mmCIF file of N, CA and C in Angstrom:
data_model
loop_
_atom_site.group_PDB
_atom_site.id
_atom_site.type_symbol
_atom_site.label_atom_id
_atom_site.label_comp_id
_atom_site.label_asym_id
_atom_site.label_seq_id
_atom_site.Cartn_x
_atom_site.Cartn_y
_atom_site.Cartn_z
ATOM 1 N N ASP A 1 -41.693 -28.561 -111.934
ATOM 2 C CA ASP A 1 -41.093 -29.881 -111.832
ATOM 3 C C ASP A 1 -42.063 -30.947 -112.326
ATOM 4 N N THR A 2 -41.535 -31.890 -113.057
ATOM 5 C CA THR A 2 -42.357 -33.011 -113.504
ATOM 6 C C THR A 2 -42.030 -34.237 -112.665
ATOM 7 N N PHE A 3 -42.989 -35.106 -112.529
ATOM 8 C CA PHE A 3 -42.817 -36.328 -111.758
ATOM 9 C C PHE A 3 -43.780 -37.377 -112.282
ATOM 10 N N ALA A 4 -43.521 -38.625 -111.951
ATOM 11 C CA ALA A 4 -44.385 -39.729 -112.367
ATOM 12 C C ALA A 4 -45.247 -40.174 -111.197
ATOM 13 N N ALA A 5 -46.489 -40.493 -111.487
ATOM 14 C CA ALA A 5 -47.400 -41.060 -110.496
ATOM 15 C C ALA A 5 -47.990 -42.313 -111.147
ATOM 16 N N ARG A 6 -47.383 -43.444 -110.876
ATOM 17 C CA ARG A 6 -47.797 -44.699 -111.526
ATOM 18 C C ARG A 6 -49.032 -45.290 -110.843
ATOM 19 N N ILE A 7 -49.976 -45.701 -111.650
ATOM 20 C CA ILE A 7 -51.180 -46.363 -111.129
ATOM 21 C C ILE A 7 -50.885 -47.847 -110.978
ATOM 22 N N GLU A 8 -51.142 -48.372 -109.787
ATOM 23 C CA GLU A 8 -50.950 -49.803 -109.531
ATOM 24 C C GLU A 8 -52.174 -50.600 -109.974
ATOM 25 N N ARG A 9 -53.369 -50.111 -109.616
ATOM 26 C CA ARG A 9 -54.598 -50.803 -110.016
ATOM 27 C C ARG A 9 -55.791 -49.857 -109.896
ATOM 28 N N ILE A 10 -56.843 -50.213 -110.636
ATOM 29 C CA ILE A 10 -58.117 -49.512 -110.566
ATOM 30 C C ILE A 10 -59.180 -50.564 -110.297
ATOM 31 N N GLN A 11 -60.001 -50.322 -109.297
ATOM 32 C CA GLN A 11 -61.049 -51.262 -108.926
ATOM 33 C C GLN A 11 -62.400 -50.578 -109.020
ATOM 34 N N LEU A 12 -63.382 -51.302 -109.518
ATOM 35 C CA LEU A 12 -64.754 -50.812 -109.540
ATOM 36 C C LEU A 12 -65.503 -51.489 -108.406
ATOM 37 N N GLU A 13 -66.231 -50.698 -107.646
ATOM 38 C CA GLU A 13 -66.984 -51.205 -106.505
ATOM 39 C C GLU A 13 -68.363 -50.559 -106.510
ATOM 40 N N GLN A 14 -69.229 -51.033 -105.625
ATOM 41 C CA GLN A 14 -70.534 -50.411 -105.439
ATOM 42 C C GLN A 14 -70.608 -49.821 -104.046
ATOM 43 N N ASP A 15 -71.142 -48.610 -103.968
ATOM 44 C CA ASP A 15 -71.343 -47.967 -102.675
ATOM 45 C C ASP A 15 -72.421 -48.727 -101.915
ATOM 46 N N THR A 16 -72.183 -49.010 -100.641
ATOM 47 C CA THR A 16 -73.168 -49.735 -99.843
ATOM 48 C C THR A 16 -73.996 -48.808 -98.972
ATOM 49 N N GLY A 17 -73.584 -47.577 -98.843
ATOM 50 C CA GLY A 17 -74.289 -46.624 -97.996
ATOM 51 C C GLY A 17 -73.296 -45.797 -97.211
ATOM 52 N N LYS A 18 -73.817 -44.896 -96.423
ATOM 53 C CA LYS A 18 -72.985 -43.984 -95.648
ATOM 54 C C LYS A 18 -73.394 -44.077 -94.183
ATOM 55 N N THR A 19 -72.426 -44.338 -93.307
ATOM 56 C CA THR A 19 -72.697 -44.396 -91.879
ATOM 57 C C THR A 19 -72.513 -43.015 -91.269
ATOM 58 N N ILE A 20 -73.484 -42.604 -90.484
ATOM 59 C CA ILE A 20 -73.442 -41.297 -89.818
ATOM 60 C C ILE A 20 -73.496 -41.537 -88.310
ATOM 61 N N MET A 21 -72.517 -41.022 -87.595
ATOM 62 C CA MET A 21 -72.466 -41.156 -86.144
ATOM 63 C C MET A 21 -73.098 -39.916 -85.521
ATOM 64 N N MET A 22 -74.115 -40.133 -84.693
ATOM 65 C CA MET A 22 -74.849 -39.033 -84.062
ATOM 66 C C MET A 22 -74.648 -39.082 -82.545
ATOM 67 N N PRO A 23 -73.867 -38.145 -81.993
ATOM 68 C CA PRO A 23 -73.687 -38.130 -80.539
ATOM 69 C C PRO A 23 -74.982 -37.739 -79.823
ATOM 70 N N ARG A 24 -75.209 -38.370 -78.682
ATOM 71 C CA ARG A 24 -76.396 -38.073 -77.880
ATOM 72 C C ARG A 24 -75.992 -37.265 -76.651
ATOM 73 N N LYS A 25 -76.959 -36.632 -76.029
ATOM 74 C CA LYS A 25 -76.692 -35.807 -74.846
ATOM 75 C C LYS A 25 -76.149 -36.619 -73.683
ATOM 76 N N ASP A 26 -76.487 -37.903 -73.614
ATOM 77 C CA ASP A 26 -76.020 -38.736 -72.498
ATOM 78 C C ASP A 26 -74.607 -39.294 -72.721
ATOM 79 N N GLY A 27 -73.942 -38.870 -73.806
ATOM 80 C CA GLY A 27 -72.571 -39.304 -74.069
ATOM 81 C C GLY A 27 -72.466 -40.528 -74.961
ATOM 82 N N THR A 28 -73.568 -41.199 -75.229
ATOM 83 C CA THR A 28 -73.538 -42.343 -76.133
ATOM 84 C C THR A 28 -73.669 -41.859 -77.572
ATOM 85 N N THR A 29 -73.529 -42.772 -78.509
ATOM 86 C CA THR A 29 -73.595 -42.418 -79.921
ATOM 87 C C THR A 29 -74.553 -43.351 -80.645
ATOM 88 N N ASP A 30 -75.398 -42.784 -81.475
ATOM 89 C CA ASP A 30 -76.263 -43.568 -82.351
ATOM 90 C C ASP A 30 -75.592 -43.664 -83.716
ATOM 91 N N SER A 31 -75.713 -44.813 -84.356
ATOM 92 C CA SER A 31 -75.213 -45.001 -85.714
ATOM 93 C C SER A 31 -76.394 -45.064 -86.666
ATOM 94 N N LEU A 32 -76.406 -44.176 -87.635
ATOM 95 C CA LEU A 32 -77.449 -44.152 -88.650
ATOM 96 C C LEU A 32 -76.834 -44.541 -89.987
ATOM 97 N N VAL A 33 -77.598 -45.193 -90.838
ATOM 98 C CA VAL A 33 -77.102 -45.594 -92.156
ATOM 99 C C VAL A 33 -77.979 -44.955 -93.225
ATOM 100 N N ASP A 34 -77.334 -44.227 -94.140
ATOM 101 C CA ASP A 34 -78.010 -43.581 -95.262
ATOM 102 C C ASP A 34 -77.793 -44.454 -96.500
ATOM 103 N N PHE A 35 -78.867 -45.053 -97.017
ATOM 104 C CA PHE A 35 -78.772 -45.940 -98.173
ATOM 105 C C PHE A 35 -79.073 -45.234 -99.492
ATOM 106 N N ASN A 36 -79.130 -43.910 -99.508
ATOM 107 C CA ASN A 36 -79.466 -43.176 -100.728
ATOM 108 C C ASN A 36 -78.492 -43.439 -101.868
ATOM 109 N N ARG A 37 -77.221 -43.706 -101.551
ATOM 110 C CA ARG A 37 -76.230 -43.949 -102.597
ATOM 111 C C ARG A 37 -75.973 -45.429 -102.826
ATOM 112 N N ALA A 38 -76.676 -46.296 -102.148
ATOM 113 C CA ALA A 38 -76.434 -47.738 -102.285
ATOM 114 C C ALA A 38 -76.565 -48.155 -103.748
ATOM 115 N N GLY A 39 -75.593 -48.904 -104.211
ATOM 116 C CA GLY A 39 -75.595 -49.386 -105.584
ATOM 117 C C GLY A 39 -74.896 -48.477 -106.570
ATOM 118 N N CYS A 40 -74.512 -47.272 -106.150
ATOM 119 C CA CYS A 40 -73.795 -46.358 -107.038
ATOM 120 C C CYS A 40 -72.376 -46.869 -107.263
ATOM 121 N N ALA A 41 -71.890 -46.695 -108.472
ATOM 122 C CA ALA A 41 -70.543 -47.153 -108.805
ATOM 123 C C ALA A 41 -69.485 -46.278 -108.151
ATOM 124 N N LEU A 42 -68.421 -46.916 -107.669
ATOM 125 C CA LEU A 42 -67.264 -46.226 -107.113
ATOM 126 C C LEU A 42 -66.019 -46.695 -107.852
ATOM 127 N N ILE A 43 -65.090 -45.807 -108.039
ATOM 128 C CA ILE A 43 -63.804 -46.154 -108.636
ATOM 129 C C ILE A 43 -62.738 -45.948 -107.570
ATOM 130 N N GLU A 44 -61.971 -46.999 -107.296
ATOM 131 C CA GLU A 44 -60.844 -46.879 -106.372
ATOM 132 C C GLU A 44 -59.568 -46.955 -107.198
ATOM 133 N N ILE A 45 -58.747 -45.926 -107.110
ATOM 134 C CA ILE A 45 -57.490 -45.866 -107.860
ATOM 135 C C ILE A 45 -56.347 -45.924 -106.858
ATOM 136 N N VAL A 46 -55.491 -46.929 -107.007
ATOM 137 C CA VAL A 46 -54.364 -47.129 -106.092
ATOM 138 C C VAL A 46 -53.075 -46.817 -106.850
ATOM 139 N N PHE A 47 -52.264 -45.930 -106.275
ATOM 140 C CA PHE A 47 -51.007 -45.528 -106.892
ATOM 141 C C PHE A 47 -49.827 -46.224 -106.226
ATOM 142 N N HIS A 48 -48.743 -46.361 -106.979
ATOM 143 C CA HIS A 48 -47.468 -46.797 -106.398
ATOM 144 C C HIS A 48 -46.958 -45.660 -105.502
ATOM 145 N N PRO A 49 -46.096 -45.957 -104.543
ATOM 146 C CA PRO A 49 -45.588 -44.904 -103.629
ATOM 147 C C PRO A 49 -44.514 -44.030 -104.285
ATOM 148 N N ASP A 50 -44.896 -43.310 -105.334
ATOM 149 C CA ASP A 50 -43.958 -42.467 -106.090
ATOM 150 C C ASP A 50 -43.928 -41.022 -105.612
ATOM 151 N N LEU A 51 -44.961 -40.583 -104.938
ATOM 152 C CA LEU A 51 -45.084 -39.174 -104.583
ATOM 153 C C LEU A 51 -44.216 -38.849 -103.379
ATOM 154 N N ARG A 52 -43.583 -37.700 -103.414
ATOM 155 C CA ARG A 52 -42.614 -37.332 -102.379
ATOM 156 C C ARG A 52 -43.028 -36.140 -101.532
ATOM 157 N N SER A 53 -44.176 -35.557 -101.826
ATOM 158 C CA SER A 53 -44.620 -34.398 -101.035
ATOM 159 C C SER A 53 -46.131 -34.262 -101.113
ATOM 160 N N SER A 54 -46.667 -33.497 -100.201
ATOM 161 C CA SER A 54 -48.108 -33.232 -100.223
ATOM 162 C C SER A 54 -48.482 -32.405 -101.450
ATOM 163 N N THR A 55 -47.567 -31.591 -101.917
ATOM 164 C CA THR A 55 -47.818 -30.793 -103.119
ATOM 165 C C THR A 55 -47.986 -31.693 -104.334
ATOM 166 N N GLN A 56 -47.123 -32.703 -104.461
ATOM 167 C CA GLN A 56 -47.263 -33.660 -105.558
ATOM 168 C C GLN A 56 -48.586 -34.415 -105.448
ATOM 169 N N ALA A 57 -48.937 -34.848 -104.253
ATOM 170 C CA ALA A 57 -50.196 -35.581 -104.055
ATOM 171 C C ALA A 57 -51.388 -34.713 -104.444
ATOM 172 N N ALA A 58 -51.382 -33.462 -104.032
ATOM 173 C CA ALA A 58 -52.471 -32.551 -104.374
ATOM 174 C C ALA A 58 -52.549 -32.339 -105.885
ATOM 175 N N THR A 59 -51.408 -32.239 -106.538
ATOM 176 C CA THR A 59 -51.375 -32.073 -107.992
ATOM 177 C C THR A 59 -51.974 -33.284 -108.690
ATOM 178 N N VAL A 60 -51.630 -34.477 -108.227
ATOM 179 C CA VAL A 60 -52.170 -35.704 -108.821
ATOM 180 C C VAL A 60 -53.688 -35.764 -108.641
ATOM 181 N N VAL A 61 -54.168 -35.463 -107.441
ATOM 182 C CA VAL A 61 -55.607 -35.523 -107.183
ATOM 183 C C VAL A 61 -56.355 -34.505 -108.043
ATOM 184 N N GLU A 62 -55.866 -33.288 -108.114
ATOM 185 C CA GLU A 62 -56.537 -32.266 -108.915
ATOM 186 C C GLU A 62 -56.506 -32.608 -110.403
ATOM 187 N N THR A 63 -55.384 -33.140 -110.883
ATOM 188 C CA THR A 63 -55.277 -33.525 -112.300
ATOM 189 C C THR A 63 -56.221 -34.676 -112.608
ATOM 190 N N LEU A 64 -56.247 -35.680 -111.743
ATOM 191 C CA LEU A 64 -57.127 -36.829 -111.935
ATOM 192 C C LEU A 64 -58.588 -36.406 -111.871
ATOM 193 N N ARG A 65 -58.924 -35.575 -110.916
ATOM 194 C CA ARG A 65 -60.304 -35.069 -110.785
ATOM 195 C C ARG A 65 -60.721 -34.322 -112.039
ATOM 196 N N SER A 66 -59.852 -33.472 -112.540
ATOM 197 C CA SER A 66 -60.140 -32.710 -113.756
ATOM 198 C C SER A 66 -60.339 -33.639 -114.955
ATOM 199 N N LEU A 67 -59.493 -34.646 -115.079
ATOM 200 C CA LEU A 67 -59.603 -35.605 -116.183
ATOM 201 C C LEU A 67 -60.914 -36.381 -116.107
ATOM 202 N N LEU A 68 -61.254 -36.886 -114.916
ATOM 203 C CA LEU A 68 -62.480 -37.664 -114.751
ATOM 204 C C LEU A 68 -63.731 -36.813 -115.012
ATOM 205 N N ARG A 69 -63.687 -35.552 -114.616
ATOM 206 C CA ARG A 69 -64.817 -34.657 -114.899
ATOM 207 C C ARG A 69 -64.912 -34.377 -116.395
ATOM 208 N N HIS A 70 -63.768 -34.175 -117.047
ATOM 209 C CA HIS A 70 -63.741 -33.849 -118.475
ATOM 210 C C HIS A 70 -64.321 -34.983 -119.325
ATOM 211 N N ILE A 71 -64.014 -36.228 -118.982
ATOM 212 C CA ILE A 71 -64.505 -37.351 -119.790
ATOM 213 C C ILE A 71 -65.896 -37.813 -119.338
ATOM 214 N N GLY A 72 -66.451 -37.174 -118.296
ATOM 215 C CA GLY A 72 -67.807 -37.469 -117.863
ATOM 216 C C GLY A 72 -67.951 -38.669 -116.951
ATOM 217 N N THR A 73 -66.851 -39.112 -116.360
ATOM 218 C CA THR A 73 -66.892 -40.259 -115.462
ATOM 219 C C THR A 73 -67.529 -39.914 -114.136
ATOM 220 N N CYS A 74 -67.302 -38.690 -113.659
ATOM 221 C CA CYS A 74 -67.872 -38.273 -112.382
ATOM 222 C C CYS A 74 -68.049 -36.758 -112.372
ATOM 223 N N ASP A 75 -68.765 -36.277 -111.360
ATOM 224 C CA ASP A 75 -68.958 -34.842 -111.234
ATOM 225 C C ASP A 75 -67.867 -34.186 -110.386
ATOM 226 N N GLY A 76 -66.994 -34.994 -109.777
ATOM 227 C CA GLY A 76 -65.871 -34.471 -109.023
ATOM 228 C C GLY A 76 -66.203 -34.011 -107.629
ATOM 229 N N LYS A 77 -67.411 -34.264 -107.147
ATOM 230 C CA LYS A 77 -67.806 -33.852 -105.793
ATOM 231 C C LYS A 77 -67.457 -34.949 -104.811
ATOM 232 N N MET A 78 -66.162 -35.107 -104.550
ATOM 233 C CA MET A 78 -65.672 -36.226 -103.741
ATOM 234 C C MET A 78 -66.055 -36.113 -102.264
ATOM 235 N N GLU A 79 -66.377 -34.908 -101.805
ATOM 236 C CA GLU A 79 -66.725 -34.734 -100.399
ATOM 237 C C GLU A 79 -68.160 -35.155 -100.088
ATOM 238 N N GLU A 80 -68.971 -35.392 -101.109
ATOM 239 C CA GLU A 80 -70.382 -35.758 -100.873
ATOM 240 C C GLU A 80 -70.539 -37.253 -100.701
#
C-alpha cells in the first residue's frame, strides 16, 4: 500500500545537553546534565497528521532515517 506523509515544517536547532535522572537509595533523585553534545545540530521534522497506523509511522521513520544516512546528514543513531 502506498500513502502520503506530508512534511509540515523542518526546524534546525542546537542540542543543549542531556539530562540524566539518577535515583538515590533514600528515594530522592539527582539530576545530572551531560554537555558533551551541546552545540550539536538537531533537525526536527514535523509531519501533517496523515498517518493512520503504527506500521505507516514506522515505515516513514525507517525511510527518512535511510534517506538521511544515505545523503550524509546523520549517522541514524537516534537512540544516542
